[in-house]
Amino acid sequence: MFDLSILFPSILNGLTTGAVYALIALGLTLIYGVLHIINFAHGASLMLALYAVYFLKERWGIDPYMALPIAVMGMFALGYALQRIVINRAGHGKDENILLATLGIAIVMENLALLFFKSDTRSIDTAYSLSTVAIGPAMIAVPKLVAFAGALAVSGILFWIMGRTDLGRAIRAVAKEKEGAKLMGIDVDHVYAMSFGIGLACLGAAACFLLPAYYVNPQVGGGFVLVAFTIVVLGGMGSFVGALVGGFLVGVVESLGGLYLGESLGQIGIFAIFIGVVLFRPQGMFGARA
Amino acid sequence: MSSAHRQLAGIALFAVLAGCVPLVTKSGVTLNFVMMALYATLIAQAWNILGGFGGQFSFGHALFFGTGAYVQAIAQLQGGINAWVALPLAVAGAALVGLFVGALSFRYGLKGSYFALVTLAFAEVFRILALSVDFTGGGVGLMVPLRESAANLQFASRAGYLWVVLAMVVLALLVTWWLRNGRFGAYLQAVRDNEDAARAVGVNPFRVKLAAIGLSAAFMGAAGAFYVQVFQYIDAGIAYGPAVSVEALVAAIVGGMGTLWGPVLGAVVLHLLSDLTRNLFGELPGINMVIYGTVLVVIVIFLPRGVAGLGLSVRQLWNAKRGGRHG
């Protein structure tokens, strides 16, 4: 049962999937860490990004990896606008209202996609979609390896922005002490919108790394929503390191669960982790108890 | 007449008016509309008991709806039990699931967004389980045989179903009335508004919230059982998918949470709206939900107290103006 020649590829596979999960979760945890809201539209936004990358390839022949800057900037603009136009106004001092607003956005996005793109599942063909390389006894699909490297690179960029740039300092200041940051002359609404924009920009990148080996349909976001939430609560709400580690962990758990229990029960494993963590250790692995 | 009595009279009037619809018209379209609007009212009011009065926003009320529906169908199919006897079983089954999820969540002080997500996760777990086990029919779903007779809780005309769901709605309205005017409702709202303060005056928040989720789930279970009787079919996606959860919470929030008539208003308005768009655009997939989502966003931004809250604001404004003139 614990044959290394089966176990090792499965773990490797889980790590590469986990990298993309981590990328999705990084955006979510950034938004939570700064705005203290749970972005329920995260999965639906990823779905939109996937469609964008799909059409860039199908209509204009732009390779998903070449589409990266377009997808990232487009999603950033969408996030910035959503925060400014909708979410910022939905506060009324209650977290639940913001949660409801993001739920509403998710419903609208998913069903507009259903309306315009129908419920068909679409995928793209690239020269490298089916190519593999051997790592030890494992054959790993090239797109998965690229996704792994890409996710790490984007996380690195995110860490650099947060740690070394003025914008990162402003974001951290607002996250820590909103009123104080306001007094220091930081435009809080702008920082909020930048954070939301960067959160969705991560999805733009994730979509470019996902699509060569994955598919898109209007419901595809739903599957990622709970996975991303699981990673975020597992890692500790607002923790970047937690999101990265949590992403790898969930990827491996899903892969091994699928190997030993079958695919659908492996999925239940993720929800079980989610429910368990929320109930018994809501601060996550790297979070401090509120 | 005190306001509590006025509300009771309002419920009686509502019951008589809605109950008379089948006597006035034989139009299948009208009867179907009223029946489905009542059904939407039932799930909205069920959500309102926990979300509106208890302040616990569930995103997974389909959990209870689906359980009621499956118990109703399985009791008849596998157990050979009469549909009327299955109904209380379905309600009890849903309530039990509600108490289980509530006990787990509230024991650890889960609230706000976390509670919303956990209920959603539970609904997903149940959906996947219902897809993978045999007694739910797996991916094929369950078909309840058609035996039209009142004794089987199946009716040849929509009128029969309309009266059944109306009885459920009236019961839900009476429970809501009791929440507004009774001691338990006062505890529940105290816990919603400030849990620590409620605890300080001797209210046990855990028990109060548990009772609320049990009640709320019971009505969702009744709605699920009703659904099975009307459509004679259930599968995992219908039972535990997000559509029912969304419909319940959007109608309650759009109408006005924590009020008696808000969910009724919300359910009817949304139903009118989706019927109207269906007439305008035909059966385009998704158009209904686009409207639900848009209305939800607009309400959350502009009318955080719902449509019923709008009426309240207008009245307050009116009173303030009049008061100003007199003073």
Short mmCIF file of N, CA and C in Angstrom, two decimals, chain A residues 214-271:
data_model
loop_
_atom_site.label_atom_id
_atom_site.label_comp_id
_atom_site.label_asym_id
_atom_site.label_seq_id
_atom_site.Cartn_x
_atom_site.Cartn_y
_atom_site.Cartn_z
N TYR A 214 -5.95 22.28 -17.27
CA TYR A 214 -7.22 22.22 -16.57
C TYR A 214 -8.33 22.65 -17.52
N TYR A 215 -9.53 22.86 -16.99
CA TYR A 215 -10.66 23.23 -17.85
C TYR A 215 -11.40 24.38 -17.20
N VAL A 216 -12.38 24.92 -17.92
CA VAL A 216 -13.21 25.98 -17.34
C VAL A 216 -14.66 25.75 -17.72
N ASN A 217 -15.54 25.94 -16.73
CA ASN A 217 -16.98 26.04 -16.97
C ASN A 217 -17.54 27.00 -15.92
N PRO A 218 -18.80 27.44 -16.04
CA PRO A 218 -19.28 28.48 -15.12
C PRO A 218 -19.22 28.07 -13.65
N GLN A 219 -19.28 26.76 -13.39
CA GLN A 219 -19.31 26.32 -11.98
C GLN A 219 -17.92 26.04 -11.41
N VAL A 220 -16.89 26.18 -12.22
CA VAL A 220 -15.58 25.70 -11.81
C VAL A 220 -15.07 26.40 -10.55
N GLY A 221 -15.50 27.64 -10.34
CA GLY A 221 -15.03 28.39 -9.17
C GLY A 221 -15.47 27.77 -7.86
N GLY A 222 -16.69 27.23 -7.86
CA GLY A 222 -17.23 26.66 -6.63
C GLY A 222 -16.31 25.63 -6.02
N GLY A 223 -15.71 24.81 -6.87
CA GLY A 223 -14.81 23.78 -6.38
C GLY A 223 -13.59 24.37 -5.69
N PHE A 224 -13.17 25.54 -6.17
CA PHE A 224 -11.97 26.15 -5.60
C PHE A 224 -12.26 26.97 -4.34
N VAL A 225 -13.52 27.44 -4.23
CA VAL A 225 -13.84 28.31 -3.10
C VAL A 225 -13.52 27.64 -1.78
N LEU A 226 -14.10 26.45 -1.59
CA LEU A 226 -13.90 25.81 -0.28
C LEU A 226 -12.47 25.33 -0.10
N VAL A 227 -11.83 24.94 -1.20
CA VAL A 227 -10.43 24.56 -1.10
C VAL A 227 -9.60 25.75 -0.63
N ALA A 228 -9.85 26.91 -1.24
CA ALA A 228 -9.08 28.10 -0.87
C ALA A 228 -9.38 28.51 0.58
N PHE A 229 -10.64 28.44 0.97
CA PHE A 229 -10.98 28.77 2.35
C PHE A 229 -10.31 27.80 3.32
N THR A 230 -10.31 26.52 2.93
CA THR A 230 -9.67 25.51 3.78
C THR A 230 -8.22 25.88 4.02
N ILE A 231 -7.53 26.24 2.93
CA ILE A 231 -6.11 26.58 3.03
C ILE A 231 -5.93 27.81 3.92
N VAL A 232 -6.80 28.79 3.71
CA VAL A 232 -6.65 30.04 4.46
C VAL A 232 -6.89 29.83 5.95
N VAL A 233 -7.92 29.08 6.32
CA VAL A 233 -8.14 28.87 7.76
C VAL A 233 -7.09 27.91 8.32
N LEU A 234 -6.66 26.96 7.51
CA LEU A 234 -5.63 26.02 7.96
C LEU A 234 -4.34 26.77 8.25
N GLY A 235 -3.99 27.69 7.37
CA GLY A 235 -2.75 28.43 7.52
C GLY A 235 -2.85 29.54 8.54
N GLY A 236 -4.06 29.90 8.91
CA GLY A 236 -4.24 31.04 9.80
C GLY A 236 -4.64 32.23 8.97
N MET A 237 -5.84 32.75 9.20
CA MET A 237 -6.38 33.87 8.43
C MET A 237 -5.37 35.00 8.33
N GLY A 238 -5.05 35.41 7.12
CA GLY A 238 -4.17 36.56 6.94
C GLY A 238 -2.69 36.22 6.91
N SER A 239 -2.34 34.95 7.08
CA SER A 239 -0.92 34.58 7.10
C SER A 239 -0.48 34.10 5.72
N PHE A 240 0.56 34.76 5.17
CA PHE A 240 1.07 34.37 3.84
C PHE A 240 1.80 33.03 3.90
N VAL A 241 2.67 32.89 4.89
CA VAL A 241 3.40 31.62 5.04
C VAL A 241 2.39 30.49 5.22
N GLY A 242 1.37 30.76 6.02
CA GLY A 242 0.34 29.76 6.26
C GLY A 242 -0.36 29.36 4.97
N ALA A 243 -0.65 30.33 4.12
CA ALA A 243 -1.34 30.03 2.86
C ALA A 243 -0.46 29.17 1.97
N LEU A 244 0.85 29.48 1.97
CA LEU A 244 1.77 28.73 1.12
C LEU A 244 1.88 27.27 1.61
N VAL A 245 2.17 27.13 2.90
CA VAL A 245 2.30 25.79 3.48
C VAL A 245 0.96 25.04 3.39
N GLY A 246 -0.11 25.75 3.74
CA GLY A 246 -1.44 25.14 3.70
C GLY A 246 -1.80 24.67 2.30
N GLY A 247 -1.41 25.47 1.31
CA GLY A 247 -1.70 25.10 -0.08
C GLY A 247 -1.03 23.78 -0.45
N PHE A 248 0.26 23.66 -0.12
CA PHE A 248 0.98 22.41 -0.41
C PHE A 248 0.35 21.24 0.33
N LEU A 249 0.03 21.48 1.61
CA LEU A 249 -0.54 20.43 2.46
C LEU A 249 -1.85 19.91 1.88
N VAL A 250 -2.74 20.85 1.53
CA VAL A 250 -4.04 20.46 1.00
C VAL A 250 -3.89 19.75 -0.34
N GLY A 251 -2.95 20.24 -1.16
CA GLY A 251 -2.70 19.58 -2.44
C GLY A 251 -2.28 18.13 -2.26
N VAL A 252 -1.37 17.90 -1.30
CA VAL A 252 -0.89 16.54 -1.05
C VAL A 252 -2.00 15.67 -0.45
N VAL A 253 -2.75 16.24 0.52
CA VAL A 253 -3.84 15.48 1.14
C VAL A 253 -4.86 15.06 0.08
N GLU A 254 -5.19 15.99 -0.82
CA GLU A 254 -6.16 15.68 -1.85
C GLU A 254 -5.65 14.58 -2.78
N SER A 255 -4.37 14.71 -3.13
CA SER A 255 -3.78 13.73 -4.04
C SER A 255 -3.73 12.34 -3.40
N LEU A 256 -3.28 12.29 -2.13
CA LEU A 256 -3.21 10.99 -1.44
C LEU A 256 -4.61 10.45 -1.15
N GLY A 257 -5.53 11.35 -0.78
CA GLY A 257 -6.91 10.94 -0.54
C GLY A 257 -7.51 10.32 -1.78
N GLY A 258 -7.23 10.97 -2.92
CA GLY A 258 -7.73 10.45 -4.19
C GLY A 258 -7.13 9.08 -4.51
N LEU A 259 -5.85 8.93 -4.14
CA LEU A 259 -5.15 7.67 -4.42
C LEU A 259 -5.74 6.52 -3.61
N TYR A 260 -6.00 6.77 -2.32
CA TYR A 260 -6.42 5.68 -1.44
C TYR A 260 -7.93 5.56 -1.27
N LEU A 261 -8.66 6.65 -1.46
CA LEU A 261 -10.10 6.60 -1.17
C LEU A 261 -10.97 6.85 -2.40
N GLY A 262 -10.37 7.19 -3.52
CA GLY A 262 -11.16 7.56 -4.68
C GLY A 262 -11.39 9.05 -4.69
N GLU A 263 -11.68 9.60 -5.87
CA GLU A 263 -11.64 11.04 -6.05
C GLU A 263 -12.68 11.80 -5.21
N SER A 264 -13.95 11.32 -5.21
CA SER A 264 -14.99 12.11 -4.55
C SER A 264 -14.80 12.10 -3.04
N LEU A 265 -14.39 10.93 -2.49
CA LEU A 265 -14.18 10.90 -1.04
C LEU A 265 -12.94 11.69 -0.66
N GLY A 266 -11.96 11.76 -1.57
CA GLY A 266 -10.79 12.59 -1.33
C GLY A 266 -11.19 14.05 -1.16
N GLN A 267 -12.22 14.46 -1.95
CA GLN A 267 -12.74 15.82 -1.84
C GLN A 267 -13.38 16.05 -0.47
N ILE A 268 -14.12 15.04 0.00
CA ILE A 268 -14.72 15.16 1.33
C ILE A 268 -13.64 15.39 2.37
N GLY A 269 -12.46 14.79 2.14
CA GLY A 269 -11.34 14.98 3.05
C GLY A 269 -11.02 16.46 3.25
N ILE A 270 -11.07 17.23 2.15
CA ILE A 270 -10.78 18.67 2.25
C ILE A 270 -11.80 19.38 3.13
N PHE A 271 -13.09 19.04 2.89
CA PHE A 271 -14.14 19.67 3.70
C PHE A 271 -14.02 19.26 5.16
#
